[in-house]
Short mmCIF file of C-alpha atoms in Angstrom, two decimals:
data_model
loop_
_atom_site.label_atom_id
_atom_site.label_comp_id
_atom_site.label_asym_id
_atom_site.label_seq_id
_atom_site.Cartn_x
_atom_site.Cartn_y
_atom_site.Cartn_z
CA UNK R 135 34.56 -7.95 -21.02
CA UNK R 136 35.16 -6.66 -24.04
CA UNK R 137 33.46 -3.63 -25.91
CA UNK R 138 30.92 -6.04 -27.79
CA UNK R 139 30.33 -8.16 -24.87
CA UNK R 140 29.23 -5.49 -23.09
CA UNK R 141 27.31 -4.04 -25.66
CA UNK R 142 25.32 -7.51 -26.14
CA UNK R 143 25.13 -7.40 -22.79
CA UNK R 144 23.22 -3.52 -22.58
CA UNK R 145 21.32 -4.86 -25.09
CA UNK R 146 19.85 -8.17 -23.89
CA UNK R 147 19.31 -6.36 -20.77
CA UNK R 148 17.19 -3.85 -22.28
CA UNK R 149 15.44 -6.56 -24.37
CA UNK R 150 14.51 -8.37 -20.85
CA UNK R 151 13.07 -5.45 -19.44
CA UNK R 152 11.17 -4.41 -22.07
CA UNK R 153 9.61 -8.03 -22.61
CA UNK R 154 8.51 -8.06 -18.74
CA UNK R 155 7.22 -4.44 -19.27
CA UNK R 156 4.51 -5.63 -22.19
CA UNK R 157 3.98 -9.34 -20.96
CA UNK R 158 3.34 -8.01 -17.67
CA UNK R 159 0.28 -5.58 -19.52
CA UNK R 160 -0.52 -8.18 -21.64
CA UNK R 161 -0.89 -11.62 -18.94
CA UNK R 162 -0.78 -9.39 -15.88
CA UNK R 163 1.93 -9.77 -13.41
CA UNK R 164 0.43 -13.41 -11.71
CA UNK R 165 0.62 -15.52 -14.84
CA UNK R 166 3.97 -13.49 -16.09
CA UNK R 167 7.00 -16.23 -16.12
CA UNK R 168 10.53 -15.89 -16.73
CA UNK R 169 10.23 -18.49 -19.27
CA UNK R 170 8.07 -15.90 -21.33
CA UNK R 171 10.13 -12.97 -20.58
CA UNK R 172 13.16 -14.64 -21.81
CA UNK R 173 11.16 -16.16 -25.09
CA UNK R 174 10.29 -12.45 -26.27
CA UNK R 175 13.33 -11.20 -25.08
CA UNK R 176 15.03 -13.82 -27.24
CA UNK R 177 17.76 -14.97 -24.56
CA UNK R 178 18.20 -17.69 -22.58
CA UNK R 179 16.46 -18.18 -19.29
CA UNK R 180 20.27 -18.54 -17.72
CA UNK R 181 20.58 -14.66 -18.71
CA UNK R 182 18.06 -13.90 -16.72
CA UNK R 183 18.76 -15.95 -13.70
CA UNK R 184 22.30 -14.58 -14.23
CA UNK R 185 21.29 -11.14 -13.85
CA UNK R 186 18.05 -11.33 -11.31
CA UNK R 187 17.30 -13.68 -8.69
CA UNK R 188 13.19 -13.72 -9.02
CA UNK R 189 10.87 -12.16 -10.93
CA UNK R 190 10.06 -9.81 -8.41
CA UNK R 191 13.67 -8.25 -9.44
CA UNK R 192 13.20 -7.92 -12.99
CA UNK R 193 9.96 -6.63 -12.40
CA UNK R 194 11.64 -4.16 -10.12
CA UNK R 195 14.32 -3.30 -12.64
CA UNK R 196 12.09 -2.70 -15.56
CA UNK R 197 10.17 0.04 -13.00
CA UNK R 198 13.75 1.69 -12.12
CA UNK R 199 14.54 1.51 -16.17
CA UNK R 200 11.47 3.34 -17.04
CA UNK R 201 11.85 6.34 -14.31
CA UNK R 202 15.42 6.40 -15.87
CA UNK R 203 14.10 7.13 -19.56
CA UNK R 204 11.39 9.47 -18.47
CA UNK R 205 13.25 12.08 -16.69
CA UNK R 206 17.32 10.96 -16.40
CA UNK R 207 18.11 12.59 -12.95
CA UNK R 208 15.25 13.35 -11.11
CA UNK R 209 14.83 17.02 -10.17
CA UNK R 210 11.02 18.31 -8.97
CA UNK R 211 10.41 21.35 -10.56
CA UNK R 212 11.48 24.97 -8.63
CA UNK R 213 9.70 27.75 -9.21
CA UNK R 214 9.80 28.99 -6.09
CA UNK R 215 6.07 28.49 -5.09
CA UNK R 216 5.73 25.33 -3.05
CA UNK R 217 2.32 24.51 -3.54
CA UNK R 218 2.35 25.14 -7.06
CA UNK R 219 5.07 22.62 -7.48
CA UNK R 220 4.14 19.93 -5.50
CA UNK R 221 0.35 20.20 -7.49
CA UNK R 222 2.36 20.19 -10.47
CA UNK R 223 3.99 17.04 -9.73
CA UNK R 224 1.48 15.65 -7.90
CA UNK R 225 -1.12 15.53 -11.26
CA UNK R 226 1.69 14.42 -13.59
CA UNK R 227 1.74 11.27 -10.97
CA UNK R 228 -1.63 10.99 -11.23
CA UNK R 229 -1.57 10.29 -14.56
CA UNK R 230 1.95 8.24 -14.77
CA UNK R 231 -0.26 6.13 -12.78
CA UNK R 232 -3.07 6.24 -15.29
CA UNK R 233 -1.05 4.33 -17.49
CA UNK R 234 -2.00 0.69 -17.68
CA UNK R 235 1.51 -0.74 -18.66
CA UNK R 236 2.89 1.37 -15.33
CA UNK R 237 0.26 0.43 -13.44
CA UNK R 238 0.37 -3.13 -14.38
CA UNK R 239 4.06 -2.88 -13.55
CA UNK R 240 4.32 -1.36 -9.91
CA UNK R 241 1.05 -3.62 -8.79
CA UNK R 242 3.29 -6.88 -10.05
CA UNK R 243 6.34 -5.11 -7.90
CA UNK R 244 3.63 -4.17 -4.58
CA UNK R 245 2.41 -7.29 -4.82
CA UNK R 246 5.67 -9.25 -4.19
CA UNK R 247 7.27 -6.23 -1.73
CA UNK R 248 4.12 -7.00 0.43
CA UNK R 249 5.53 -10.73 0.92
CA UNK R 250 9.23 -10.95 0.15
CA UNK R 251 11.05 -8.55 2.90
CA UNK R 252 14.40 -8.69 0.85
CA UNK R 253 12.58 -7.27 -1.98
CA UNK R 254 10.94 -4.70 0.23
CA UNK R 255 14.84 -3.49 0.71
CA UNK R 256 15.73 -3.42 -3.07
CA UNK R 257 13.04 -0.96 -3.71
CA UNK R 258 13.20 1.27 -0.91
CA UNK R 259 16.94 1.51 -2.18
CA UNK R 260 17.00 1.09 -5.44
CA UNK R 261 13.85 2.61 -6.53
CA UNK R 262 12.43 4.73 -3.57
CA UNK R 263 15.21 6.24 -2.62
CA UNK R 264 16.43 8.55 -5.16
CA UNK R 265 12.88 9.42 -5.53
CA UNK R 266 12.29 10.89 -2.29
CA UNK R 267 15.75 12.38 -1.72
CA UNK R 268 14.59 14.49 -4.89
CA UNK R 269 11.14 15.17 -2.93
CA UNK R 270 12.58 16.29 0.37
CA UNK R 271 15.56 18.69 -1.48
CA UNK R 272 12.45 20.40 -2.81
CA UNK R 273 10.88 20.52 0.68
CA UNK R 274 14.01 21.75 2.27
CA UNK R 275 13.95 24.61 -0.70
CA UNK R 276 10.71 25.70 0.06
CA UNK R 277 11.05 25.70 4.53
CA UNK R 278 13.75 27.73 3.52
CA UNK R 279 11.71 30.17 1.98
CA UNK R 280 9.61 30.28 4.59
CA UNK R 281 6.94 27.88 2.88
CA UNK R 282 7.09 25.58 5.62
CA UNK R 283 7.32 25.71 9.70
CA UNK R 284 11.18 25.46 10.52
CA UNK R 285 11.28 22.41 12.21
CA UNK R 286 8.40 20.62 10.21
CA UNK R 287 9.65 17.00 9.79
CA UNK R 288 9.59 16.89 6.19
CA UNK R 289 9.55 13.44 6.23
CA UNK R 290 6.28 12.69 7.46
CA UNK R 291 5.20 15.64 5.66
CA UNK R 292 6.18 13.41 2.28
CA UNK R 293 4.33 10.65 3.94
CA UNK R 294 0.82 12.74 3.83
CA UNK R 295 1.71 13.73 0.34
CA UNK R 296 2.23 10.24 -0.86
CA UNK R 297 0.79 7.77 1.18
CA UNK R 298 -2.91 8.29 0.75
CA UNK R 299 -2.28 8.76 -3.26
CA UNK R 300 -0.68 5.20 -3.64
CA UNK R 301 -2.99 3.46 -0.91
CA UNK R 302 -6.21 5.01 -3.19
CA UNK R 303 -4.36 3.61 -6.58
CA UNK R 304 -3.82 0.22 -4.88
CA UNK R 305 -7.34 -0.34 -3.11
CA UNK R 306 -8.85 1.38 -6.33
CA UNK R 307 -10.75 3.81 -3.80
CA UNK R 308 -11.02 6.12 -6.00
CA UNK R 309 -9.96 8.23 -8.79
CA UNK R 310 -6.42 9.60 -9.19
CA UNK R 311 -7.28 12.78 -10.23
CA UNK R 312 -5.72 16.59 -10.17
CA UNK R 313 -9.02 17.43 -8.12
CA UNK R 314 -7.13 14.76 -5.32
CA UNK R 315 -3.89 15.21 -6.02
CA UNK R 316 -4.48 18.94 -5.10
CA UNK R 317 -6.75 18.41 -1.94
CA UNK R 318 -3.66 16.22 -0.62
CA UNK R 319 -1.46 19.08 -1.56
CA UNK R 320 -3.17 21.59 0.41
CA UNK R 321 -4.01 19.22 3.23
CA UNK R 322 -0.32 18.32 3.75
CA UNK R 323 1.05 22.02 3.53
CA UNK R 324 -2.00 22.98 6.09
CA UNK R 325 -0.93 20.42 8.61
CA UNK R 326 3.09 21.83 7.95
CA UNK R 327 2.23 25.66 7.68
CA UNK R 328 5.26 27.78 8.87
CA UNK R 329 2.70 29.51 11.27
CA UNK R 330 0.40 26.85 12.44
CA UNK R 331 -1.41 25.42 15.36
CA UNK R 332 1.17 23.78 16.63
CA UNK R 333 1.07 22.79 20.51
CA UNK C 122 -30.41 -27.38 6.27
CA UNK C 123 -30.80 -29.13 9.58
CA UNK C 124 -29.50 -27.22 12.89
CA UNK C 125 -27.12 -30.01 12.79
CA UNK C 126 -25.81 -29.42 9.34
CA UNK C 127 -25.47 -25.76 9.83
CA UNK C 128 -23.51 -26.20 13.20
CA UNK C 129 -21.24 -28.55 11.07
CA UNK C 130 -20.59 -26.49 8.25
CA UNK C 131 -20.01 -23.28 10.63
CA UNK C 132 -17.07 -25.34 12.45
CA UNK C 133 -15.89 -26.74 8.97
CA UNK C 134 -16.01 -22.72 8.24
CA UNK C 135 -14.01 -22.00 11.11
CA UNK C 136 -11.65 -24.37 10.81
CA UNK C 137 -10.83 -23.60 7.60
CA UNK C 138 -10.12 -19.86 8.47
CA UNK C 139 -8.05 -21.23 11.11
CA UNK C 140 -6.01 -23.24 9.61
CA UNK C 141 -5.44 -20.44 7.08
CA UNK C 142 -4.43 -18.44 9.67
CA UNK C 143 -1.60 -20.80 11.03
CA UNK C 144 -0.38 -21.75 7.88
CA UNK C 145 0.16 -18.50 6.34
CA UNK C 146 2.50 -17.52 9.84
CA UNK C 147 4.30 -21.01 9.25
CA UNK C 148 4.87 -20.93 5.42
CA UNK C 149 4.34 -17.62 4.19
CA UNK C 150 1.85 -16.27 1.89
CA UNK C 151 3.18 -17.11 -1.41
CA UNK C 152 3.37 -21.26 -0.52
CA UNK C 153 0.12 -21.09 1.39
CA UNK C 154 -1.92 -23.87 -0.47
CA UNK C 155 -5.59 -24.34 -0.51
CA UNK C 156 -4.53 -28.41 -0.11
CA UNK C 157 -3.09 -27.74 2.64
CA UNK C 158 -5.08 -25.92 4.44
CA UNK C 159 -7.96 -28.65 3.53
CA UNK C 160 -5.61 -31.08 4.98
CA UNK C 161 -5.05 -29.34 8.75
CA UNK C 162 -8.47 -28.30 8.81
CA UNK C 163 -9.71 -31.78 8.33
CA UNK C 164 -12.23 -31.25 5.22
CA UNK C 165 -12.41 -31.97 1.73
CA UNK C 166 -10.65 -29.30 -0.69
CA UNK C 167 -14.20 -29.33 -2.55
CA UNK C 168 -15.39 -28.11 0.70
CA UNK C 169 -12.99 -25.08 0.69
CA UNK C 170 -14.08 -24.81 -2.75
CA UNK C 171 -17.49 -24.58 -2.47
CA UNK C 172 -17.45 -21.26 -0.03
CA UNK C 173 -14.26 -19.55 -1.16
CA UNK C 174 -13.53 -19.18 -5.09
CA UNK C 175 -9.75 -18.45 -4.14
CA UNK C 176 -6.85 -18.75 -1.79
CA UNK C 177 -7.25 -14.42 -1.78
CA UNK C 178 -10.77 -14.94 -0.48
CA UNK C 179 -9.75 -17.54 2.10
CA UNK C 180 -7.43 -15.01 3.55
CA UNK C 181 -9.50 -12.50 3.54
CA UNK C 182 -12.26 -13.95 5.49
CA UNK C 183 -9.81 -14.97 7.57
CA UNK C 184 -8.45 -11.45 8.19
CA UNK C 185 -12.56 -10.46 8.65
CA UNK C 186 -13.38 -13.26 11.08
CA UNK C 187 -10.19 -12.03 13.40
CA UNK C 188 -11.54 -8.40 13.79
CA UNK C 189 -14.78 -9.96 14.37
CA UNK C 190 -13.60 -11.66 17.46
CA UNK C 191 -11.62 -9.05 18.91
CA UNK C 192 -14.06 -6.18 18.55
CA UNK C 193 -17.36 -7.36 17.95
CA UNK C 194 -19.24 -4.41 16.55
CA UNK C 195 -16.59 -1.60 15.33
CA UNK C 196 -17.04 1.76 17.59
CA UNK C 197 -14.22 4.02 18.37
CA UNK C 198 -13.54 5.15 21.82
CA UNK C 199 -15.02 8.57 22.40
CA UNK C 200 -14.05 10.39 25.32
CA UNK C 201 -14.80 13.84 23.94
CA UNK C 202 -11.39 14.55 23.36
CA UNK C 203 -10.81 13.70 19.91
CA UNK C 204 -7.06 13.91 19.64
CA UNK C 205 -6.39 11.84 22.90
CA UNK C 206 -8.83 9.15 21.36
CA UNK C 207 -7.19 8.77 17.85
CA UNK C 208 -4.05 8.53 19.20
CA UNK C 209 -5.19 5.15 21.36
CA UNK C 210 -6.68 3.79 18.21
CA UNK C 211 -4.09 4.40 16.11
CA UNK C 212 -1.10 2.96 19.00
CA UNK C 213 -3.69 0.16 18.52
CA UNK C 214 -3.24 -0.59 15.74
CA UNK C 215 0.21 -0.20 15.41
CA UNK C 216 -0.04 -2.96 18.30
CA UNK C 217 -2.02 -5.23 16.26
CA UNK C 218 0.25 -4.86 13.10
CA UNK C 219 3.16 -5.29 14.82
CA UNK C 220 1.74 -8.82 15.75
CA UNK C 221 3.23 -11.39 13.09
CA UNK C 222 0.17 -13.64 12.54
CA UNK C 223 -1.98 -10.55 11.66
CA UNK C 224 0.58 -9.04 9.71
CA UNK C 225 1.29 -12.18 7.79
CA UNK C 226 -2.29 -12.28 6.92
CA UNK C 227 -2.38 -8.87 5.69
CA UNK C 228 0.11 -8.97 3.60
CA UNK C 229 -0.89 -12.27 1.86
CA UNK C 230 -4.24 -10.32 1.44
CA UNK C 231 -2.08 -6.99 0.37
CA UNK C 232 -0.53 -8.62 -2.46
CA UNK C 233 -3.45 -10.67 -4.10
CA UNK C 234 -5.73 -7.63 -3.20
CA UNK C 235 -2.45 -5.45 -5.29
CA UNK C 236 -2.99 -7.27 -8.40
CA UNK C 237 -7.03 -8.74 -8.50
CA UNK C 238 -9.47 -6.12 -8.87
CA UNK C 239 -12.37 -8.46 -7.69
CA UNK C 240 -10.51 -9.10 -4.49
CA UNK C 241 -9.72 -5.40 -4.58
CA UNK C 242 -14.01 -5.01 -4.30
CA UNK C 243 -14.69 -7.69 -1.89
CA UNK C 244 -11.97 -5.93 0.45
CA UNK C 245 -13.53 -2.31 0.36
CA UNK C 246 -16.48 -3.53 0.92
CA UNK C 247 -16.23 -6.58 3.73
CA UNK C 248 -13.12 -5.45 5.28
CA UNK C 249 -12.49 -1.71 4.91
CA UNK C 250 -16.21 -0.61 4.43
CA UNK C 251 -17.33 -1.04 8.13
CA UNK C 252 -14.20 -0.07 10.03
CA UNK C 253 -14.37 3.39 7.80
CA UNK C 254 -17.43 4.13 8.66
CA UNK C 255 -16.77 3.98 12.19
CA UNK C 256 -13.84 5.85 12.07
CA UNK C 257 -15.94 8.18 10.17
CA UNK C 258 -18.62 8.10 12.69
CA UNK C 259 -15.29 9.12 15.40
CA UNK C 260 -14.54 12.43 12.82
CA UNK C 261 -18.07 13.66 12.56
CA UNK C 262 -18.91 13.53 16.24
CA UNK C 263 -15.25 15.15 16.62
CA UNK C 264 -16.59 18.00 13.84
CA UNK C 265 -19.81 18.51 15.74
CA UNK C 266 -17.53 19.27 18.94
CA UNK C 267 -15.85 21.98 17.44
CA UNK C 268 -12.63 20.26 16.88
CA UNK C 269 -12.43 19.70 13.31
CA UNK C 270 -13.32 22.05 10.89
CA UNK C 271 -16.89 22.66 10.10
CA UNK C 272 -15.69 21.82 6.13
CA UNK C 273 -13.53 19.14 6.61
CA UNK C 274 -13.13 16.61 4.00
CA UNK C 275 -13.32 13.94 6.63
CA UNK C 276 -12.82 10.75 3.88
CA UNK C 277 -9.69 13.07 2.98
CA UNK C 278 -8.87 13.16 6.99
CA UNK C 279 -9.01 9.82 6.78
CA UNK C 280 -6.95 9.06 3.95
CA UNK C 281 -4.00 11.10 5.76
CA UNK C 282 -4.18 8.81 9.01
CA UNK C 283 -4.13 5.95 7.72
CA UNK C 284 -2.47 5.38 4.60
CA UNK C 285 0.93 6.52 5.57
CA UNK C 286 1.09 4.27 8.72
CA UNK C 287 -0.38 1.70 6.64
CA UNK C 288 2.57 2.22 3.83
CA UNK C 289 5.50 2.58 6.33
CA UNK C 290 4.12 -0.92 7.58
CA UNK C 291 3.84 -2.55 3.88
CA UNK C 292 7.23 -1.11 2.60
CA UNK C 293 8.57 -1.60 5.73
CA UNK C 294 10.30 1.97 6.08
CA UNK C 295 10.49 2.32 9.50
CA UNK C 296 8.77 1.48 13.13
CA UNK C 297 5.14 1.74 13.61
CA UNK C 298 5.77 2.96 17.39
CA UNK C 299 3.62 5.03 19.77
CA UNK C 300 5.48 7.87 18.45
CA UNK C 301 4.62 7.52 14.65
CA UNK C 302 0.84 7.43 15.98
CA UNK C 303 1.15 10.68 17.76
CA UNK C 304 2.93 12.48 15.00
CA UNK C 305 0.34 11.52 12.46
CA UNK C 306 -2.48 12.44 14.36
CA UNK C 307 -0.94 15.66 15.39
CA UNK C 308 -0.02 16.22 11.95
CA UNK C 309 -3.37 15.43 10.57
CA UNK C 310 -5.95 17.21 12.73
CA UNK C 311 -3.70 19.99 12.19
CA UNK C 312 -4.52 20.30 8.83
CA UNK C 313 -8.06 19.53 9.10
CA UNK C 314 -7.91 22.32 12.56
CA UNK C 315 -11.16 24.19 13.35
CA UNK C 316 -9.56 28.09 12.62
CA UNK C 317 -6.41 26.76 9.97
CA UNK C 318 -4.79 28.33 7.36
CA UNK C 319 -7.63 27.54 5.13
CA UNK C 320 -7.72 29.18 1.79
#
């Protein structure tokens, strides 16, 4: 392609994804169709298809594009105090997820994952995975300084961090606020603690 | 209504729930259709209608009526060992899940429940509502035995059981085997121990 083509190309990309970012908000992921996205996008519904085989993808897509603006790479913060860190991320999660246009966005994407298996396997890769490698280079930092028992399996460990945060934002259980996000925090490095009561 | 309308509409119920049941195994979810399911359980789609405002609600009756056969009342076994007893609930469960006809169900229910508040409600409260509060019931009598401690955030306890077995099932992120059960129960009554590393 040449330098133009490719440039149109960035750019009707971008337009897609930003189109099934607000319609998504605005009609709510259910009633959002491809024929809409590519209407406000102002391409062809071909483009799309070209570029994603369902909705479920683009909707996919437009999540991975907006964790790419917010933070480029992603790197948890370091300060050498584990439990400060993790609190600190933890809240700023709380209220990514706060946002209705997010929010609106990663229910359209569970709500597809739950059904479609091959989409299950684009996010855990494409989305997912960067994510927690970040998360578990920042465990490994802090069982290295002794934050965390030496053969905790940090893993699971990320599982008791996460896990109950997304399953109360998806059942609406209950708030997502720093009062949880910390109580999960502590929880988590109580059942990990580099002298616990381990059998 | 006569004895012998009630009997009629309480197979009509039934048959509707399992026909909902089969078809969601057979065709997935997302092509489930109310019509359908009108048409193998032999009744009118007005009749469906009538006691179910939407496919969602279908399902999850459906989901309801199956844990109402299997377990009657809810009550968790209590042997006085708290640890031995989670760990057959929870390899339990990771039996039932791992059964495709439930797990098809669920995750039609997952993904309406993902992106339609009302269903959301109607969940917590039908579905989720009882079985909590006998696993609650389980943590408490657990507490009272010494083998929790005294302040214990059970609903947090809870929260770090469940949720990460139930998103390892959704995402699909890896096996939910005896030996995921174990290590989250270990893992969680380890942070909730009787003399932990409290702050």
């Amino acid at each position: 392609m040449s330098p133009d083509t490719t440039r149109r190309s960035d750019r009707s990309r971008r337009a897609v994804l930003a189109a099934a970012r607000d319609l998504v908000v605005e009609v709510g992921y259910p009633r959002l169709s491809i024929e809409a996205v590519a209407r406000h996008a102002g391409v062809g519904k071909q483009t799309i298809y070209r570029w994603w085989p369902s909705k479920g993808a683009v909707v996919l897509d437009a999540v991975r594009a907006l964790s790419e603006d917010e933070t480029g790479g992603i790197t948890l913060p370091d300060t050498g105090d584990l439990e400060a860190d993790l609190k600190t991320v933890l809240r700023a999660t709380a209220v990514e997820f706060g946002d209705p246009a997010l929010s609106a966005l990663l229910r359209g994407l569970y709500a597809e994952i739950a059904v479609d298996p091959e989409l299950a396997m684009l996010y855990r890769e494409q989305v997912d995975r960067p994510v927690t490698e970040a998360k578990l280079a920042r465990l490994r930092a802090g069982q290295r300084a002794g934050q965390l028992h030496p053969e905790a399996d940090l893993a699971l460990c990320l599982d008791l961090l996460y896990a109950p945060f997304v399953q109360r934002w998806l059942l609406r259980t209950g708030p997502l606020d720093a009062a949880f996000a910390d109580a999960l925090v502590e929880a988590t490095l109580r059942a990990f603690a580099p002298v616990g009561d381990v059998e």
